[in-house]
Coordinates of C-alpha atoms in Angstrom, one line a residue:
Chain A
X16 CA -20.7 -75.5 80.2
X17 CA -22.6 -76.8 77.2
X18 CA -25.8 -75.5 78.7
X19 CA -24.6 -71.9 78.8
X20 CA -23.0 -72.2 75.4
X21 CA -26.3 -73.3 74.0
X22 CA -28.1 -70.4 75.6
X23 CA -25.7 -67.8 74.2
X24 CA -26.4 -69.1 70.7
X25 CA -29.9 -67.6 71.0
X26 CA -29.9 -64.0 69.8
X27 CA -30.7 -61.5 72.4
X28 CA -30.6 -63.9 75.3
X29 CA -27.4 -63.4 77.2
X30 CA -26.9 -65.5 80.3
X31 CA -27.8 -63.8 83.6
X32 CA -24.9 -62.1 85.2
X33 CA -26.5 -60.3 88.1
X34 CA -24.4 -60.4 91.2
X35 CA -27.2 -62.1 93.2
X36 CA -28.1 -64.6 90.6
X37 CA -29.3 -67.7 92.3
X38 CA -30.2 -69.7 89.3
X39 CA -30.3 -69.5 85.5
X40 CA -33.9 -69.7 84.2
X41 CA -34.6 -72.7 82.0
X42 CA -34.5 -72.0 78.3
X43 CA -36.5 -75.2 77.8
X44 CA -38.7 -77.2 80.1
X45 CA -36.6 -80.2 78.9
X46 CA -33.5 -78.9 80.8
X47 CA -34.8 -79.5 84.3
X48 CA -32.9 -82.1 86.3
X49 CA -34.2 -85.6 86.5
X50 CA -32.3 -88.0 88.7
X51 CA -32.6 -90.9 91.1
X52 CA -29.9 -89.4 93.2
X53 CA -30.9 -87.1 96.0
X54 CA -27.6 -85.3 95.8
X55 CA -28.5 -84.0 92.4
X56 CA -31.2 -81.8 94.0
X57 CA -29.9 -79.1 96.3
X58 CA -32.1 -78.0 99.1
X59 CA -34.6 -75.6 97.5
X60 CA -34.6 -72.0 98.7
X61 CA -38.1 -71.1 97.3
X62 CA -36.6 -68.9 94.6
X63 CA -36.3 -71.7 92.0
X64 CA -38.7 -71.8 89.1
X65 CA -40.3 -75.0 90.2
X66 CA -40.5 -74.0 93.9
X67 CA -41.3 -70.3 93.8
X68 CA -44.9 -70.7 94.7
X69 CA -44.5 -73.4 97.3
X70 CA -44.2 -72.5 101.0
X71 CA -40.8 -74.3 101.1
X72 CA -40.2 -73.5 104.8
X73 CA -43.3 -75.5 105.8
X74 CA -42.3 -78.6 104.0
X75 CA -38.7 -78.9 105.2
X76 CA -39.3 -82.2 107.0
X77 CA -40.1 -83.8 103.6
X78 CA -37.0 -82.4 102.1
X79 CA -34.7 -84.1 104.7
X80 CA -32.6 -86.9 103.2
X81 CA -33.4 -89.6 105.8
X82 CA -35.8 -92.6 106.0
X83 CA -38.5 -92.7 108.7
X84 CA -39.6 -96.3 108.1
X85 CA -43.2 -95.3 108.6
X86 CA -46.2 -96.1 106.5
X87 CA -49.8 -95.0 105.9
X88 CA -52.6 -97.4 106.7
X89 CA -53.6 -99.3 103.6
X90 CA -57.0 -100.5 102.7
X91 CA -57.4 -102.0 99.3
X92 CA -60.1 -103.6 97.2
X93 CA -58.7 -105.5 94.3
X94 CA -61.0 -106.9 91.5
X95 CA -60.2 -110.5 90.5
X96 CA -57.0 -110.8 88.5
X97 CA -55.4 -107.6 89.8
X98 CA -52.2 -108.4 91.8
X99 CA -50.7 -106.3 94.4
X100 CA -46.9 -106.9 94.9
X101 CA -43.7 -105.2 95.8
X102 CA -40.5 -104.4 93.9
X103 CA -37.2 -103.1 95.1
X104 CA -36.2 -99.5 94.3
X105 CA -33.3 -100.9 92.3
X106 CA -35.6 -102.9 90.2
X107 CA -37.9 -100.0 89.7
X108 CA -35.0 -97.9 88.5
X109 CA -33.8 -100.8 86.2
X110 CA -37.3 -101.0 84.8
X111 CA -36.7 -97.5 83.3
X112 CA -39.2 -95.7 85.5
X113 CA -39.1 -91.9 84.9
X114 CA -36.7 -90.5 87.4
X115 CA -37.6 -88.0 90.2
X116 CA -37.8 -84.4 89.1
X117 CA -37.3 -82.6 92.4
X118 CA -35.7 -83.2 95.8
X119 CA -38.9 -84.3 97.5
X120 CA -39.6 -87.0 94.9
X121 CA -35.9 -88.2 94.9
X122 CA -36.1 -88.5 98.7
X123 CA -39.4 -90.3 98.6
X124 CA -38.1 -92.8 96.0
X125 CA -34.8 -93.3 97.9
X126 CA -36.4 -93.9 101.3
X127 CA -39.7 -95.6 100.5
X128 CA -38.2 -99.0 101.3
X129 CA -39.8 -100.6 98.3
X130 CA -42.3 -100.0 95.6
X131 CA -45.9 -101.2 96.0
X132 CA -46.9 -102.5 92.5
X133 CA -50.5 -102.9 91.2
X134 CA -50.6 -105.1 88.2
X135 CA -53.5 -105.2 85.8
X136 CA -53.0 -108.2 83.6
X137 CA -52.9 -108.1 79.8
X138 CA -56.4 -108.0 78.2
X139 CA -58.2 -107.7 81.6
X140 CA -61.3 -105.6 81.4
X141 CA -62.2 -104.6 85.0
X142 CA -65.8 -103.9 85.7
X143 CA -65.1 -102.5 89.2
X144 CA -62.3 -100.0 90.1
X145 CA -59.2 -101.0 92.0
X146 CA -59.6 -99.0 95.2
X147 CA -56.7 -98.2 97.5
X148 CA -57.2 -96.0 100.5
X149 CA -54.1 -94.6 102.2
X150 CA -54.7 -93.0 105.5
X151 CA -52.6 -91.0 107.9
X152 CA -53.0 -91.3 111.6
X153 CA -50.9 -89.3 114.0
X154 CA -49.2 -87.1 111.5
X155 CA -46.4 -89.5 110.7
X156 CA -43.8 -88.6 108.1
X157 CA -44.1 -91.1 105.3
X158 CA -42.2 -91.7 102.0
X159 CA -44.5 -93.6 99.6
X160 CA -43.7 -95.3 96.4
X161 CA -46.3 -96.9 94.1
X162 CA -46.5 -98.2 90.6
X163 CA -49.5 -99.0 88.5
X164 CA -48.9 -101.2 85.5
X165 CA -51.7 -101.7 83.0
X166 CA -51.1 -104.7 80.7
X167 CA -51.6 -104.7 77.0
X168 CA -55.2 -104.0 75.9
X169 CA -56.4 -104.0 79.5
X170 CA -59.2 -101.6 80.7
X171 CA -59.1 -100.5 84.3
X172 CA -59.8 -97.7 86.7
X173 CA -57.7 -97.2 89.8
X174 CA -58.9 -94.9 92.6
X175 CA -56.4 -93.8 95.2
X176 CA -57.8 -92.1 98.2
X177 CA -55.6 -90.1 100.6
X178 CA -57.0 -89.1 104.0
X179 CA -56.2 -88.6 107.6
X180 CA -53.3 -86.7 109.2
X181 CA -49.8 -87.2 107.7
X182 CA -46.8 -85.6 106.1
X183 CA -46.6 -87.6 102.9
X184 CA -44.2 -87.5 100.0
X185 CA -44.7 -90.0 97.2
X186 CA -43.7 -91.1 93.8
X187 CA -46.3 -92.8 91.7
X188 CA -45.3 -94.4 88.4
X189 CA -48.1 -95.3 86.0
X190 CA -47.3 -97.3 82.9
X191 CA -49.9 -98.2 80.3
X192 CA -48.8 -100.8 77.8
X193 CA -49.9 -100.9 74.2
X194 CA -53.6 -100.4 73.7
X195 CA -54.4 -100.1 77.4
X196 CA -57.2 -97.9 78.6
X197 CA -56.4 -96.8 82.1
X198 CA -58.0 -94.2 84.4
X199 CA -56.2 -93.3 87.6
X200 CA -57.9 -91.1 90.1
X201 CA -56.0 -89.5 93.0
X202 CA -58.3 -88.1 95.7
X203 CA -56.8 -85.8 98.3
X204 CA -59.1 -85.7 101.2
X205 CA -56.6 -85.1 103.9
X206 CA -57.1 -83.6 107.3
X207 CA -56.5 -79.8 106.9
X208 CA -53.2 -80.1 108.7
X209 CA -51.6 -82.7 106.4
X210 CA -48.9 -82.1 103.8
X211 CA -48.7 -84.1 100.6
X212 CA -46.0 -83.8 98.0
X213 CA -46.4 -86.1 95.0
X214 CA -44.8 -86.9 91.7
X215 CA -47.0 -88.8 89.3
X216 CA -45.3 -90.1 86.2
X217 CA -47.5 -91.4 83.4
X218 CA -45.9 -93.4 80.5
X219 CA -48.5 -93.8 77.7
X220 CA -47.8 -96.8 75.5
X221 CA -48.5 -97.2 71.8
X222 CA -52.2 -96.5 71.1
X223 CA -52.9 -96.5 74.9
X224 CA -55.3 -94.0 76.5
X225 CA -54.6 -92.8 80.0
X226 CA -56.8 -90.5 82.0
X227 CA -55.2 -89.0 85.2
X228 CA -57.6 -87.3 87.5
X229 CA -56.6 -85.3 90.6
X230 CA -59.3 -84.2 93.0
X231 CA -57.8 -82.1 95.8
X232 CA -60.0 -80.9 98.6
X233 CA -58.1 -81.5 101.9
X234 CA -54.6 -80.8 103.2
X235 CA -52.7 -77.8 104.4
X236 CA -50.2 -78.1 101.6
X237 CA -50.7 -80.3 98.6
X238 CA -48.3 -80.2 95.7
X239 CA -48.8 -82.7 92.9
X240 CA -46.5 -82.9 89.9
X241 CA -48.0 -84.9 87.1
X242 CA -45.7 -85.7 84.2
X243 CA -46.7 -87.6 81.0
X244 CA -44.5 -89.1 78.4
X245 CA -45.3 -91.4 75.5
X246 CA -43.7 -94.8 74.7
X247 CA -45.1 -95.1 71.2
X248 CA -47.3 -93.3 68.7
X249 CA -51.1 -93.1 68.9
X250 CA -51.1 -92.5 72.7
X251 CA -53.6 -90.3 74.4
X252 CA -53.2 -88.6 77.7
X253 CA -56.0 -86.7 79.5
X254 CA -55.5 -85.0 82.8
X255 CA -58.5 -83.6 84.7
X256 CA -58.3 -81.8 88.0
X257 CA -60.7 -80.3 90.5
X258 CA -59.5 -78.4 93.5
X259 CA -61.2 -76.4 96.2
X260 CA -59.1 -74.4 98.6
X261 CA -60.3 -72.9 101.9
X262 CA -58.6 -70.4 104.1
X263 CA -55.1 -71.5 105.0
X264 CA -54.8 -74.2 102.3
X265 CA -52.1 -74.2 99.6
X266 CA -53.1 -76.5 96.7
X267 CA -50.6 -76.7 93.9
X268 CA -50.8 -78.8 90.7
X269 CA -48.1 -78.8 88.1
X270 CA -48.3 -80.7 84.9
X271 CA -45.7 -81.5 82.3
X272 CA -46.7 -83.2 79.1
X273 CA -43.6 -84.1 77.1
X274 CA -44.5 -84.9 73.5
X275 CA -41.4 -86.6 72.0
X276 CA -43.3 -89.2 69.9
X277 CA -45.4 -88.5 66.8
X278 CA -49.2 -88.6 66.6
X279 CA -50.0 -88.5 70.2
X280 CA -52.6 -86.3 71.9
X281 CA -53.0 -84.6 75.3
X282 CA -55.7 -82.7 76.9
X283 CA -55.3 -81.0 80.3
X284 CA -58.3 -79.4 82.1
X285 CA -58.1 -78.2 85.7
X286 CA -60.7 -76.1 87.5
X287 CA -60.4 -74.7 91.0
X288 CA -62.5 -72.7 93.4
X289 CA -61.1 -70.7 96.3
X290 CA -62.7 -69.3 99.3
X291 CA -61.5 -67.6 102.5
X292 CA -58.6 -65.5 103.4
X293 CA -55.2 -66.9 102.3
X294 CA -56.7 -69.7 100.3
X295 CA -54.1 -70.3 97.7
X296 CA -53.9 -72.4 94.5
X297 CA -51.2 -72.8 91.9
X298 CA -51.6 -74.4 88.6
X299 CA -48.7 -74.7 86.1
X300 CA -49.3 -76.5 82.9
X301 CA -46.2 -77.2 80.8
X302 CA -46.4 -78.7 77.4
X303 CA -43.3 -79.5 75.3
X304 CA -43.7 -80.6 71.7
X305 CA -40.3 -81.8 70.6
X306 CA -39.1 -81.8 67.0
X307 CA -39.9 -85.5 66.5
X308 CA -43.5 -85.2 67.8
X309 CA -45.2 -84.5 64.5
X310 CA -48.9 -84.7 64.4
X311 CA -49.3 -83.8 68.1
X312 CA -52.6 -82.4 69.2
X313 CA -52.6 -80.8 72.6
X314 CA -54.7 -78.4 74.6
X315 CA -54.6 -77.3 78.2
X316 CA -57.0 -75.2 80.2
X317 CA -57.2 -73.9 83.7
X318 CA -60.0 -71.9 85.3
X319 CA -60.2 -70.5 88.8
X320 CA -63.2 -69.1 90.6
X321 CA -62.5 -66.8 93.5
X322 CA -65.5 -67.0 95.8
X323 CA -64.3 -64.5 98.4
X324 CA -61.7 -61.7 98.7
X325 CA -58.3 -62.6 100.1
X326 CA -57.8 -65.8 98.0
X327 CA -55.1 -66.0 95.4
X328 CA -54.8 -68.3 92.4
X329 CA -51.8 -68.5 90.2
X330 CA -52.2 -70.0 86.8
X331 CA -49.4 -70.4 84.3
X332 CA -49.7 -72.3 81.1
X333 CA -46.5 -72.8 79.1
X334 CA -46.4 -74.1 75.6
X335 CA -43.1 -74.9 73.9
X336 CA -43.2 -76.0 70.3
X337 CA -40.2 -77.3 68.3
X338 CA -42.0 -78.4 65.2
X339 CA -44.6 -76.8 62.9
X340 CA -46.0 -80.2 61.8
X341 CA -48.6 -80.5 64.5
X342 CA -52.3 -81.0 64.4
X343 CA -53.1 -78.5 67.1
X344 CA -51.7 -76.8 70.2
X345 CA -53.5 -74.4 72.5
X346 CA -53.9 -73.2 76.0
X347 CA -56.3 -71.1 78.0
X348 CA -56.3 -69.8 81.5
X349 CA -58.7 -67.5 83.3
X350 CA -59.2 -66.6 86.9
X351 CA -62.4 -64.7 87.9
X352 CA -64.4 -63.6 90.8
X353 CA -67.7 -65.0 91.6
X354 CA -70.2 -63.2 89.4
X355 CA -72.8 -61.3 91.4
X356 CA -74.8 -60.9 88.2
X357 CA -75.3 -64.6 88.0
X358 CA -76.4 -64.7 91.6
X359 CA -78.9 -61.9 91.0
X360 CA -80.2 -63.6 87.9
X361 CA -80.9 -66.9 89.7
X362 CA -82.3 -65.2 92.8
X363 CA -84.6 -63.1 90.6
X364 CA -86.2 -66.4 89.7
X365 CA -86.9 -67.2 93.3
X366 CA -83.9 -69.4 94.0
X367 CA -82.5 -68.7 97.5
X368 CA -78.9 -67.3 97.8
X369 CA -77.2 -70.4 99.1
X370 CA -78.8 -72.6 96.5
X371 CA -78.0 -70.1 93.8
X372 CA -74.3 -70.1 94.8
X373 CA -74.3 -73.9 94.8
X374 CA -75.7 -73.9 91.3
X375 CA -73.1 -71.5 90.0
X376 CA -70.2 -73.3 91.5
X377 CA -71.5 -76.7 90.4
X378 CA -72.0 -75.3 87.0
X379 CA -68.4 -74.0 87.0
X380 CA -67.1 -77.5 87.7
X381 CA -69.7 -79.3 85.5
X382 CA -67.8 -79.7 82.3
X383 CA -64.6 -81.1 83.9
X384 CA -66.5 -83.3 86.3
X385 CA -68.5 -84.8 83.4
X386 CA -65.2 -85.8 81.8
X387 CA -64.0 -87.7 84.8
X388 CA -66.2 -90.6 83.8
X389 CA -66.1 -92.6 87.0
X390 CA -69.6 -92.4 88.5
X391 CA -68.6 -93.1 92.1
X392 CA -66.0 -90.4 92.0
X393 CA -68.4 -87.9 90.4
X394 CA -71.1 -88.4 93.0
X395 CA -68.6 -88.2 95.8
X396 CA -67.0 -85.1 94.4
X397 CA -70.2 -83.2 93.9
X398 CA -71.3 -83.8 97.5
X399 CA -67.9 -82.8 98.7
X400 CA -68.2 -79.6 96.8
X401 CA -71.6 -79.0 98.2
X402 CA -70.2 -79.5 101.7
X403 CA -67.4 -77.0 101.1
X404 CA -70.0 -74.5 99.9
X405 CA -72.2 -75.1 102.9
X406 CA -69.2 -74.4 105.2
X407 CA -68.6 -71.1 103.3
X408 CA -72.2 -70.0 103.5
X409 CA -72.1 -70.7 107.2
X410 CA -69.0 -68.6 107.6
X411 CA -70.4 -65.8 105.5
X412 CA -73.7 -65.5 107.4
Chain B
X25 CA -107.1 -59.5 92.2
X26 CA -103.6 -58.2 93.0
X27 CA -102.2 -54.8 93.0
X28 CA -98.6 -53.6 92.7
X29 CA -98.3 -50.1 94.0
X30 CA -95.3 -47.8 93.6
X31 CA -95.4 -44.6 95.6
X32 CA -93.1 -41.6 95.2
X33 CA -90.1 -43.9 94.5
X34 CA -86.7 -42.3 94.6
X35 CA -83.8 -44.4 93.5
X36 CA -80.1 -43.6 93.4
X37 CA -76.9 -45.4 92.2
X38 CA -73.5 -44.9 93.6
X39 CA -70.7 -44.6 91.1
X40 CA -67.1 -43.5 92.2
X41 CA -68.4 -42.8 95.7
X42 CA -70.9 -40.3 94.3
X43 CA -74.6 -41.0 94.7
X44 CA -76.6 -40.0 91.7
X45 CA -80.4 -39.9 91.8
X46 CA -82.0 -41.6 88.9
X47 CA -85.7 -41.9 89.8
X48 CA -87.0 -38.7 91.3
X49 CA -90.5 -39.7 92.6
X50 CA -92.3 -42.3 90.6
X51 CA -95.9 -43.2 91.4
X52 CA -97.6 -46.0 89.6
X53 CA -100.4 -48.6 90.3
X54 CA -100.7 -51.8 88.3
X55 CA -103.6 -54.2 88.8
X56 CA -103.9 -57.8 87.7
X57 CA -104.6 -58.2 84.0
X58 CA -103.5 -54.6 83.2
X59 CA -100.7 -53.8 80.8
X60 CA -98.8 -50.6 81.4
X61 CA -96.2 -49.5 78.9
X62 CA -93.4 -47.4 80.2
X63 CA -91.8 -45.4 77.4
X64 CA -89.1 -42.9 77.3
X65 CA -85.8 -41.9 75.9
X66 CA -82.5 -43.5 76.9
X67 CA -81.3 -42.6 80.4
X68 CA -84.8 -41.6 81.6
X69 CA -84.8 -44.2 84.3
X70 CA -86.9 -47.0 82.8
X71 CA -84.5 -49.8 83.5
X72 CA -83.7 -48.4 87.0
X73 CA -87.4 -48.8 87.8
X74 CA -87.3 -52.4 86.6
X75 CA -84.2 -53.3 88.6
X76 CA -85.5 -51.5 91.7
X77 CA -88.7 -53.6 91.6
X78 CA -86.6 -56.8 91.3
X79 CA -84.2 -55.6 94.1
X80 CA -80.9 -55.4 92.3
X81 CA -78.2 -54.4 94.9
X82 CA -76.7 -51.7 92.6
X83 CA -79.8 -49.5 93.1
X84 CA -80.5 -47.8 96.4
X85 CA -84.1 -46.8 97.2
X86 CA -83.7 -43.5 99.0
X87 CA -87.4 -43.0 99.7
X88 CA -90.9 -44.1 98.6
X89 CA -92.5 -47.5 98.8
X90 CA -93.4 -50.5 96.6
X91 CA -96.2 -52.7 97.9
X92 CA -97.6 -55.9 96.5
X93 CA -101.1 -56.4 97.9
X94 CA -100.1 -54.4 100.9
X95 CA -96.8 -56.2 101.5
X96 CA -93.6 -54.2 101.6
X97 CA -91.6 -55.4 98.6
X98 CA -88.6 -53.2 99.5
X99 CA -88.2 -55.2 102.7
X100 CA -87.9 -58.5 100.7
X101 CA -84.7 -60.0 99.3
X102 CA -84.4 -60.6 95.6
X103 CA -85.5 -64.2 95.8
X104 CA -88.4 -63.4 98.2
X105 CA -89.7 -60.9 95.7
X106 CA -89.7 -63.5 93.0
X107 CA -91.5 -66.0 95.3
X108 CA -94.0 -63.3 96.1
X109 CA -94.9 -63.2 92.4
X110 CA -92.7 -60.6 90.8
X111 CA -90.8 -61.4 87.6
X112 CA -88.2 -59.4 85.7
X113 CA -87.5 -60.3 82.1
X114 CA -84.1 -58.8 81.7
X115 CA -82.7 -56.8 78.9
X116 CA -79.3 -58.5 79.1
X117 CA -79.9 -62.0 80.6
X118 CA -76.6 -63.3 82.1
X119 CA -74.9 -66.6 81.2
X120 CA -74.7 -69.2 83.9
X121 CA -72.3 -71.8 82.4
X122 CA -72.7 -75.4 83.2
X123 CA -76.2 -75.0 84.7
X124 CA -78.6 -76.5 82.2
X125 CA -81.8 -74.7 81.2
X126 CA -83.8 -77.7 82.4
X127 CA -82.1 -77.9 85.8
X128 CA -82.5 -74.1 86.2
X129 CA -86.2 -74.1 85.2
X130 CA -87.0 -77.0 87.6
X131 CA -85.0 -75.4 90.4
X132 CA -86.7 -72.0 89.9
X133 CA -90.2 -73.6 89.7
X134 CA -89.6 -75.6 92.8
X135 CA -88.4 -72.4 94.7
X136 CA -91.4 -70.4 93.5
X137 CA -94.1 -73.1 94.2
X138 CA -92.5 -74.3 97.4
X139 CA -92.5 -77.9 96.1
X140 CA -91.1 -79.8 93.2
X141 CA -93.3 -79.8 90.1
X142 CA -94.9 -83.2 89.2
X143 CA -92.4 -84.7 86.8
X144 CA -94.8 -85.9 84.2
X145 CA -96.8 -82.7 83.7
X146 CA -93.7 -80.6 84.1
X147 CA -91.8 -82.2 81.3
X148 CA -94.8 -81.8 79.1
X149 CA -95.3 -78.2 80.1
X150 CA -91.7 -77.3 79.4
X151 CA -91.8 -79.0 76.0
X152 CA -95.0 -77.3 75.1
X153 CA -93.9 -73.9 76.2
X154 CA -90.6 -74.3 74.3
X155 CA -92.5 -75.4 71.2
X156 CA -94.8 -72.3 71.4
X157 CA -91.7 -70.1 71.5
X158 CA -90.1 -72.0 68.6
X159 CA -87.2 -73.0 70.8
X160 CA -85.3 -76.1 69.7
X161 CA -85.6 -78.8 72.5
X162 CA -81.8 -79.0 72.6
X163 CA -81.9 -75.7 74.5
X164 CA -83.1 -77.6 77.5
X165 CA -79.7 -79.3 77.9
X166 CA -77.6 -76.2 77.2
X167 CA -76.1 -74.0 79.8
X168 CA -78.4 -71.1 80.9
X169 CA -78.0 -68.4 78.2
X170 CA -74.6 -69.9 77.3
X171 CA -73.9 -69.0 73.7
X172 CA -77.5 -68.0 73.1
X173 CA -78.1 -65.3 70.5
X174 CA -79.9 -62.1 71.6
X175 CA -83.2 -63.4 70.3
X176 CA -82.7 -66.8 72.0
X177 CA -82.0 -65.1 75.3
X178 CA -85.3 -63.1 75.1
X179 CA -87.3 -66.3 74.2
X180 CA -85.7 -68.0 77.2
X181 CA -86.8 -65.1 79.4
X182 CA -90.4 -65.4 78.2
X183 CA -90.2 -69.2 78.6
X184 CA -89.5 -68.6 82.2
X185 CA -92.4 -66.1 82.4
X186 CA -94.8 -68.7 81.0
X187 CA -93.6 -71.5 83.3
X188 CA -93.2 -69.6 86.5
X189 CA -96.6 -67.8 86.2
X190 CA -95.8 -64.6 88.2
X191 CA -98.5 -62.2 89.3
X192 CA -96.6 -59.2 87.9
X193 CA -94.1 -59.2 85.1
X194 CA -91.7 -56.4 84.4
X195 CA -90.4 -56.7 80.8
X196 CA -87.2 -54.6 80.5
X197 CA -86.8 -53.8 76.8
X198 CA -87.6 -57.3 75.8
X199 CA -88.1 -56.0 72.3
X200 CA -84.7 -54.6 71.8
X201 CA -82.6 -56.4 69.3
X202 CA -85.4 -58.6 68.1
X203 CA -86.3 -59.0 64.4
X204 CA -90.0 -58.9 63.5
X205 CA -90.6 -62.6 63.7
X206 CA -88.9 -63.0 67.0
X207 CA -90.8 -59.9 68.3
X208 CA -94.1 -61.5 67.3
X209 CA -93.2 -64.9 68.9
X210 CA -92.1 -63.3 72.1
X211 CA -95.1 -61.0 72.3
X212 CA -97.5 -63.9 71.8
X213 CA -95.8 -65.6 74.7
X214 CA -96.4 -62.6 76.9
X215 CA -100.1 -62.5 75.8
X216 CA -100.5 -66.2 76.5
X217 CA -99.0 -65.8 79.9
X218 CA -101.4 -62.9 80.7
X219 CA -104.5 -64.8 79.4
X220 CA -103.5 -67.9 81.4
X221 CA -103.0 -66.2 84.8
X222 CA -104.4 -62.6 84.6
X223 CA -100.9 -61.3 85.2
X224 CA -100.2 -57.6 85.4
X225 CA -97.5 -56.4 82.9
X226 CA -95.1 -53.5 83.1
X227 CA -93.7 -53.2 79.6
X228 CA -90.6 -51.1 79.4
X229 CA -89.7 -50.1 75.9
X230 CA -88.0 -47.4 73.9
X231 CA -89.9 -48.1 70.7
X232 CA -93.6 -48.4 69.9
X233 CA -93.0 -51.4 67.7
X234 CA -93.9 -54.0 70.4
X235 CA -97.1 -52.2 71.1
X236 CA -98.5 -53.6 67.9
X237 CA -98.4 -57.0 69.4
X238 CA -98.9 -56.3 73.1
X239 CA -101.8 -53.8 73.6
X240 CA -101.2 -51.5 76.6
X241 CA -104.1 -50.2 78.7
X242 CA -102.0 -47.4 80.0
X243 CA -98.9 -45.6 78.7
X244 CA -96.5 -43.6 80.9
X245 CA -93.8 -41.5 79.5
X246 CA -90.6 -41.4 81.6
X247 CA -88.4 -38.3 81.3
X248 CA -85.5 -37.6 83.6
X249 CA -86.6 -40.0 86.4
X250 CA -90.2 -38.9 86.6
X251 CA -93.4 -39.6 84.7
X252 CA -93.8 -36.7 82.3
X253 CA -97.1 -37.7 80.8
X254 CA -99.7 -40.5 81.2
X255 CA -102.5 -41.7 79.0
X256 CA -104.2 -44.5 77.2
X257 CA -102.9 -46.3 74.0
X258 CA -103.4 -43.2 72.0
X259 CA -100.4 -41.7 73.7
X260 CA -98.2 -44.4 72.2
X261 CA -99.6 -43.5 68.8
X262 CA -98.6 -39.9 69.3
X263 CA -95.1 -41.0 70.4
X264 CA -94.8 -43.1 67.3
X265 CA -95.5 -40.0 65.2
X266 CA -93.6 -37.4 67.2
X267 CA -90.9 -39.2 69.0
X268 CA -89.6 -37.9 72.4
X269 CA -88.5 -34.5 71.2
X270 CA -91.2 -32.4 72.8
X271 CA -90.4 -34.0 76.2
X272 CA -86.7 -33.5 75.8
X273 CA -87.0 -29.9 74.8
X274 CA -89.4 -29.3 77.7
X275 CA -86.9 -30.8 80.1
X276 CA -84.2 -28.4 78.9

């Protein structure tokens, strides 16, 4: 039990010995299991650190270790030069893709039947985004497996849209080779009965810049785990997220930025709005700066805006630092109610209530939305937020 | 000509389930072009009057009326009051992060006028009004009151006053926290707005300082939720010399 031995070395931290102990809390984020083998991930009970907010009972079908052979409908638009191919799961593993980090991802990887691979050639500078739309139909249970490879010094944007009705569990591997500039947008616009579990792994190459954007508006349960690692110094990882939870929705975003390489940067900014009874969001932002990662500069921020009573937002930033030789490390988290004083101020200038609410919520999201940098996504997102708000005003009145 | 008529206004706030009466029968008539100064010690109900006119939900009007040219203001929502021509320059303007000043001003102007302002003249008007108030043009692209200093917030209130052109403006301690230069700039803005549109002004202040720049036609002294004394500008001079002590001792 080297793990326990290591823990007992820390003063004042004896291992848990309660009779009902179900698990030993991690002493470091680095200790979590990562494996291609489903057997390495026992069925979660909902008490584990990484499952404790998730309605585990409602996602059981996606934790079952068997293939369904079903797919989502694909609709793709590939700019010239971009290739869409396939790869066996064995080859994907052999390529050194980051391993699954929970049972759902391990099952998705094991039963996907193959990896869909989007290749952006070296030096390609795409003027149009790669667009892939994945649609559910009759609520089929699907294991998905995708890989996006951005070649050296390429510049590209990939927009993945998820919609329709499905129970979907996926693994997405994103690799950016040296000097690549890659933006990946994952839009969750599911039917409000859909379930989506995802693990997105980003490997940032030397001097590469990767922006990962998650926009989650639809789905009964969406749980996205986004992990970033660096393959060489000088890499930059930015993760921006926008979510809007209505009554009955559980939207969970977990990020883990693992700085093990010197002179890399990361910036995480997620903002969410919640409205309606039982609207629920979870944001967990883990950053680990390992001893070797000197010169790291990292910041993570989460803000939640509760528009109505009865909604609940959990927000947990974790920062673990193993070297003092860093450029900067910080985090911020705040969850607040809709501010009636703001509403009064705007209305006192003649602006009707519905429009005033819209202004405040748009303003709340403005900073993070402006950082997305993909005009078609921004326009689409702002109108989607307006539509969510209009629905809420209709409910309230 | 317009008239804002306040009759026997009683206003209460509810704190910890206990209703407390703040205004205990205020009667006041303001006509277009007139400037009325409301003065009084802290806690006398000056700000309560301002917020009650604007319709802040924290204040409950328990009896009395407010009419604007015969129309029942108390029956109007907050935004309807503003569109009817009432404006409240707030003592503590709130921040609305992410909403730019220019977007806010255009949205408010559109709401008040019932149509979007002509782009060309509007941009010019905003620029000119900001210049008059010595506001740096970069403020237009900042979030509403976001990170503004106290003085910048007050200038921004008067900027709105000049652009929205209300029939009646209530200035709630606009002078508080301003240095002499800012006080003069802000006062000039109020005077300009009044000359331009013959607006009626209800100037709420604790100090007589601002009355050097904005000349009141009438002065009303608030004590303990009622008007204790009324008069012309000479009353302000007397307050300058004597303070509020004689009212406070009288109230005890």
